[in-house]
CSV table of C-alpha atoms in Angstrom, one decimal:
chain,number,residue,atom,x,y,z
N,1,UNK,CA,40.2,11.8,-3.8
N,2,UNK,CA,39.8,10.4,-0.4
N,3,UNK,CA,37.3,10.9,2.5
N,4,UNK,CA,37.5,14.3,3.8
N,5,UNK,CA,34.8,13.5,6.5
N,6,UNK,CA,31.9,11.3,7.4
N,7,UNK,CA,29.4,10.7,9.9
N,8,UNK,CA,29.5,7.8,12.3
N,9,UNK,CA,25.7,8.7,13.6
N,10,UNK,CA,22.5,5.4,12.8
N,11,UNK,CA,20.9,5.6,9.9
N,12,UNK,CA,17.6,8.0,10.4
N,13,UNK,CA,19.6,10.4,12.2
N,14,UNK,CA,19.3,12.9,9.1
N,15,UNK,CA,22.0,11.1,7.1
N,16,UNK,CA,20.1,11.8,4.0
N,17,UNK,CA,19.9,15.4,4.1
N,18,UNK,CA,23.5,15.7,5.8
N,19,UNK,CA,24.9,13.9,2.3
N,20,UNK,CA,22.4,16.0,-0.2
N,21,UNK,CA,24.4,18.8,2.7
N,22,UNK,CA,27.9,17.8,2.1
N,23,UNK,CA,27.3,17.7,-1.9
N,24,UNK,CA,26.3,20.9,-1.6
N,25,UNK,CA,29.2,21.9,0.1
N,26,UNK,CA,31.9,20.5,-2.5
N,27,UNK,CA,32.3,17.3,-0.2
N,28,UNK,CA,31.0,15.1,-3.0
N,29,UNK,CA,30.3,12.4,-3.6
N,30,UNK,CA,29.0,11.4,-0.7
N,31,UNK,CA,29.0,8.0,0.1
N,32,UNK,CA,25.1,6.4,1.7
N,33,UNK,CA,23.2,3.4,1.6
N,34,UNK,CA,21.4,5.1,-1.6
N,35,UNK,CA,24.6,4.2,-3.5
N,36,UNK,CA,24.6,0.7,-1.8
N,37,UNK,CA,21.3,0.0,-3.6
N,38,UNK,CA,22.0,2.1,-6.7
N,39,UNK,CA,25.9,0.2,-7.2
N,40,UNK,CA,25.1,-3.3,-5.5
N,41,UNK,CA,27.4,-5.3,-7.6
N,42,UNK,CA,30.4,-3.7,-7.0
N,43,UNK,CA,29.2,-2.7,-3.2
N,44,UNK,CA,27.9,-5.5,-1.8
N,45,UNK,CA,30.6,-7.9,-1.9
N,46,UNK,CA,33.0,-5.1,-0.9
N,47,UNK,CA,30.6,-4.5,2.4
N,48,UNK,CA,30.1,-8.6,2.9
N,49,UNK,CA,33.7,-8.6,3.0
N,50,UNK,CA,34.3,-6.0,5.8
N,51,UNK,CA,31.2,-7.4,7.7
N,52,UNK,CA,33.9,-10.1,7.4
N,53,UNK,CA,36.6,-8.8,8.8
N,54,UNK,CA,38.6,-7.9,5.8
N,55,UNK,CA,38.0,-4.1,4.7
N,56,UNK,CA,39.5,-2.7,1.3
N,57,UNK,CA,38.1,0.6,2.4
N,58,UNK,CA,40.4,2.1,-0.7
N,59,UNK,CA,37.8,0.1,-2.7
N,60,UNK,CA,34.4,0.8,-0.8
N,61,UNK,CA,35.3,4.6,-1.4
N,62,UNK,CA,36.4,5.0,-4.6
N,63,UNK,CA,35.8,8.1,-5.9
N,64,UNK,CA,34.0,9.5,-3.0
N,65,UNK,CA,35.5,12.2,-0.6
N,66,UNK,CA,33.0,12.0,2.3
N,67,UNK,CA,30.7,9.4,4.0
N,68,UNK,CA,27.4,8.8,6.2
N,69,UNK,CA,24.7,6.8,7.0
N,70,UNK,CA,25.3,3.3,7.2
N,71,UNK,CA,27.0,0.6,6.8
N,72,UNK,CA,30.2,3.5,6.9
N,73,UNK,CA,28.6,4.4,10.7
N,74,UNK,CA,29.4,0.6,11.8
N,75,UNK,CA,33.0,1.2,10.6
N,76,UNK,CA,33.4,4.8,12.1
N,77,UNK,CA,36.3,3.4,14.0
N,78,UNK,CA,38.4,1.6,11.2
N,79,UNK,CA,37.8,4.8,9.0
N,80,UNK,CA,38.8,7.6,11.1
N,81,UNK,CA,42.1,5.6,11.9
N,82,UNK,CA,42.6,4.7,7.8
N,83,UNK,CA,42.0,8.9,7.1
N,84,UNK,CA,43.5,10.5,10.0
N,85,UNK,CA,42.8,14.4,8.6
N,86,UNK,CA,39.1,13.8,7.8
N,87,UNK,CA,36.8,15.8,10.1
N,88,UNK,CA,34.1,13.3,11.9
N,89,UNK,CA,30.7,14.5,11.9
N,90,UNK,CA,28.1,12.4,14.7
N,91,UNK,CA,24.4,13.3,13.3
N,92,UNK,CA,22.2,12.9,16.0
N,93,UNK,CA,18.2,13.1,17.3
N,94,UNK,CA,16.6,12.7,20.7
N,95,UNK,CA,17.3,8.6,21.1
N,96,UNK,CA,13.3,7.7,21.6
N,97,UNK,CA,12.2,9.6,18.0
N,98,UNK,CA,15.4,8.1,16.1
N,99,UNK,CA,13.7,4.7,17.6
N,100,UNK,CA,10.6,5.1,16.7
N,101,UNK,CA,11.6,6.4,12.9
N,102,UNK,CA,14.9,3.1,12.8
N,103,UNK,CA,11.9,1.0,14.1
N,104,UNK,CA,9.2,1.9,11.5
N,105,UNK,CA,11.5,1.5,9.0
N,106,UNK,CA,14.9,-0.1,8.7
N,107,UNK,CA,14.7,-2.4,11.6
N,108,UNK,CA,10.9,-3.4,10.2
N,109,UNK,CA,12.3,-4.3,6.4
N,110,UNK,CA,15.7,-6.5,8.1
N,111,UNK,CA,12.9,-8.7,10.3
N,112,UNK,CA,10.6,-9.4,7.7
N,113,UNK,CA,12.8,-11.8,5.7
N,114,UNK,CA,9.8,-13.4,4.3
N,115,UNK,CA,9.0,-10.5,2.4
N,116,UNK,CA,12.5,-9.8,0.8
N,117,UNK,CA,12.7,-10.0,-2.7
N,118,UNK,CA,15.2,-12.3,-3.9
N,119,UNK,CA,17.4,-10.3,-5.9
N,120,UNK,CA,17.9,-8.0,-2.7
N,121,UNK,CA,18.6,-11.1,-0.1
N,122,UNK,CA,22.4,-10.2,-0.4
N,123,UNK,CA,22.1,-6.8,-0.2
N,124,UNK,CA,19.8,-7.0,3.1
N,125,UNK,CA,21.7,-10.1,4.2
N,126,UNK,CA,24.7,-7.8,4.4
N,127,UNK,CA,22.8,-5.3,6.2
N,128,UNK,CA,22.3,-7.2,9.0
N,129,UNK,CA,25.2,-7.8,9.5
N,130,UNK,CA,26.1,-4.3,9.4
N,131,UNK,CA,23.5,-2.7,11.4
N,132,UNK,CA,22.2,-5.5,13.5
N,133,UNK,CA,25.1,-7.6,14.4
N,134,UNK,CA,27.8,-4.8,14.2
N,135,UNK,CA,25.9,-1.5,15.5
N,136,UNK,CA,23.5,-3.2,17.6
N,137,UNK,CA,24.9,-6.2,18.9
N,138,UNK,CA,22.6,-8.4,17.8
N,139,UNK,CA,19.8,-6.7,19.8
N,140,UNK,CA,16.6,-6.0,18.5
N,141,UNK,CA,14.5,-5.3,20.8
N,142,UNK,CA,13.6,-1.1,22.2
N,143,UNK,CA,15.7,-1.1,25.2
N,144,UNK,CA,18.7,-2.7,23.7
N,145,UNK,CA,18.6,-1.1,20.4
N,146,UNK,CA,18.3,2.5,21.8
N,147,UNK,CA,21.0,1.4,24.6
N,148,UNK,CA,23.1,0.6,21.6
N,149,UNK,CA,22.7,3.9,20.1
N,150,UNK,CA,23.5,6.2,23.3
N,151,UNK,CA,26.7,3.8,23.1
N,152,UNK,CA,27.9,4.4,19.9
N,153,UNK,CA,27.7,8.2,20.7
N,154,UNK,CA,29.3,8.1,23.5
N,155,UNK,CA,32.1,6.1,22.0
N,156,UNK,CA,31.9,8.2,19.3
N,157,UNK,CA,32.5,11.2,21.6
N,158,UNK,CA,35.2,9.7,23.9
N,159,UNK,CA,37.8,8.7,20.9
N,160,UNK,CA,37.1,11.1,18.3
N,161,UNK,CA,38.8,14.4,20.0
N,162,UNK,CA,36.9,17.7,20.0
N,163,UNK,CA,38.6,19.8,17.7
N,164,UNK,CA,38.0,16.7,14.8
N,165,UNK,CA,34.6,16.1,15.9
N,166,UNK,CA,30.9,17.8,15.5
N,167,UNK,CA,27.7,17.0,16.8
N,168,UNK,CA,24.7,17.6,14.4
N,169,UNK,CA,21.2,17.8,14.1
N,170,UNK,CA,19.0,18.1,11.4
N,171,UNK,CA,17.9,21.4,13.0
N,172,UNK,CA,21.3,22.6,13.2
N,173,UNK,CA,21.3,23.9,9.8
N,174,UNK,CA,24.0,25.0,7.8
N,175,UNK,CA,25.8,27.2,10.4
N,176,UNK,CA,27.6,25.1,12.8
N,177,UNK,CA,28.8,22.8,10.2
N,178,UNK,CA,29.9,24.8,7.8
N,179,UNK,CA,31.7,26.7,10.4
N,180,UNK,CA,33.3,23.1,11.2
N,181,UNK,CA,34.5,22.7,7.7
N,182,UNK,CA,35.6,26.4,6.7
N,183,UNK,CA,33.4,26.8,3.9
N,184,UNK,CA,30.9,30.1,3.5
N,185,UNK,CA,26.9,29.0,4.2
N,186,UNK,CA,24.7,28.1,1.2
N,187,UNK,CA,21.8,31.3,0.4
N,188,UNK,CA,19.2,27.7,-0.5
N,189,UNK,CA,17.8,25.9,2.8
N,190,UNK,CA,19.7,23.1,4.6
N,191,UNK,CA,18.4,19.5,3.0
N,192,UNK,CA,15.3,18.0,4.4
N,193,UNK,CA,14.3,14.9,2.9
N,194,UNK,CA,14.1,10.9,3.6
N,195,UNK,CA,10.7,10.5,5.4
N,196,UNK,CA,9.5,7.3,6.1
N,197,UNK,CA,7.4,7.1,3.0
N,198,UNK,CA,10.8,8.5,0.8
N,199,UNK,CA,12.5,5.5,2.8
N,200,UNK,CA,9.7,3.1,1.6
N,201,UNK,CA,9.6,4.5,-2.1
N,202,UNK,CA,13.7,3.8,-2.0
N,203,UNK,CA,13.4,0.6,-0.9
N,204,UNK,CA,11.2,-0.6,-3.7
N,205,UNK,CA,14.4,-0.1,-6.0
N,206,UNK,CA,16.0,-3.0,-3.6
N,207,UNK,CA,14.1,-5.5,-6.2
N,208,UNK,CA,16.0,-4.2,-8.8
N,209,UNK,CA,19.4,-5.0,-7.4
């Protein structure tokens, strides 16, 4: 195995339905968050560690051959460069409705660390890292969280060249990216799932961790 591609879009940019997507495709396993939560004691101390500065990303992605969502979207860099042939896939929305759905939700459950249930503090204590301190440089307010996203996308767009790169929306279907990775579109509907209250309902497993 090995990652054949992955997204280096936020989290709420459709990462959920872009991995049930990829499955679906014969990309599979897909690496997200989900399996953060679902494999914590093997994850998390793997994701502290690159948060860290030390990476095994051989480790992170065992037997997975593609990636999205965070915490692989604060490490887009480091990854394309460790798996030079995988295709790089940036899912996107309009910047002010991917802030008002990262707001509502992620963003919300990392700054209410009263609330966190104790067997999840390393699991979210790691995400901040990842998603606040790495993706968003530490900012947390609207304007420097959403100027934090139009950077990573132009970053995104300036290192990763063209003809490895593809630029997705939700409401870009199946078409342009299966057209991206060579394989024939799916007869079933492209994936549409994780609203906020799916995000909620998942993060009630994060007490199980």
């Amino acid at each position: 195995m090995g990652i054949k591609v992955f997204s280096a879009g936020f989290g709420r940019t459709g990462t959920l339905s872009l991995k049930l997507a990829l499955e679906e495709l014969g990309f599979g396993p897909c690496h997200h968050m989900k399996e953060v939560l679902e494999n914590g004691p093997v994850q998390v101390p793997l994701w502290h560690a690159a948060a860290d500065g030390h990476a095994d990303f051989a480790a992170i992605y065992k037997g997975y051959n593609s990636a999205v969502d965070w915490p692989t979207a604060a490490f887009w860099r480091e990854l394309a460069a460790a798996n030079p042939d995988a295709k790089v896939i940036l899912s996107t929305r309009s910047a002010e409705s991917w802030y008002s759905s990262f707001s509502e939700t992620i963003l919300a459950s990392l700054l209410a660390k009263e609330s966190w249930p104790p067997p999840a503090v390393p699991w979210l204590s790691m995400v901040v890292k990842v998603v606040i301190n790495r993706s968003l440089g530490g900012r947390t307010d609207k304007e420097g969280v959403i100027a934090a996203f139009h950077a990573q996308e132009a970053a995104v767009k300036a290192e990763i060249p063209a003809s490895r790169l593809l630029v997705h929306t939700a409401k870009d279907g199946w078409e342009p990216l299966c057209a991206f990775l060579g394989v024939p579109v799916p007869e079933t509907p492209y994936p549409r799932t994780n609203s906020k209250e799916e995000f909620f309902q998942l993060m009630k497993g994060a007490d199980k961790i």
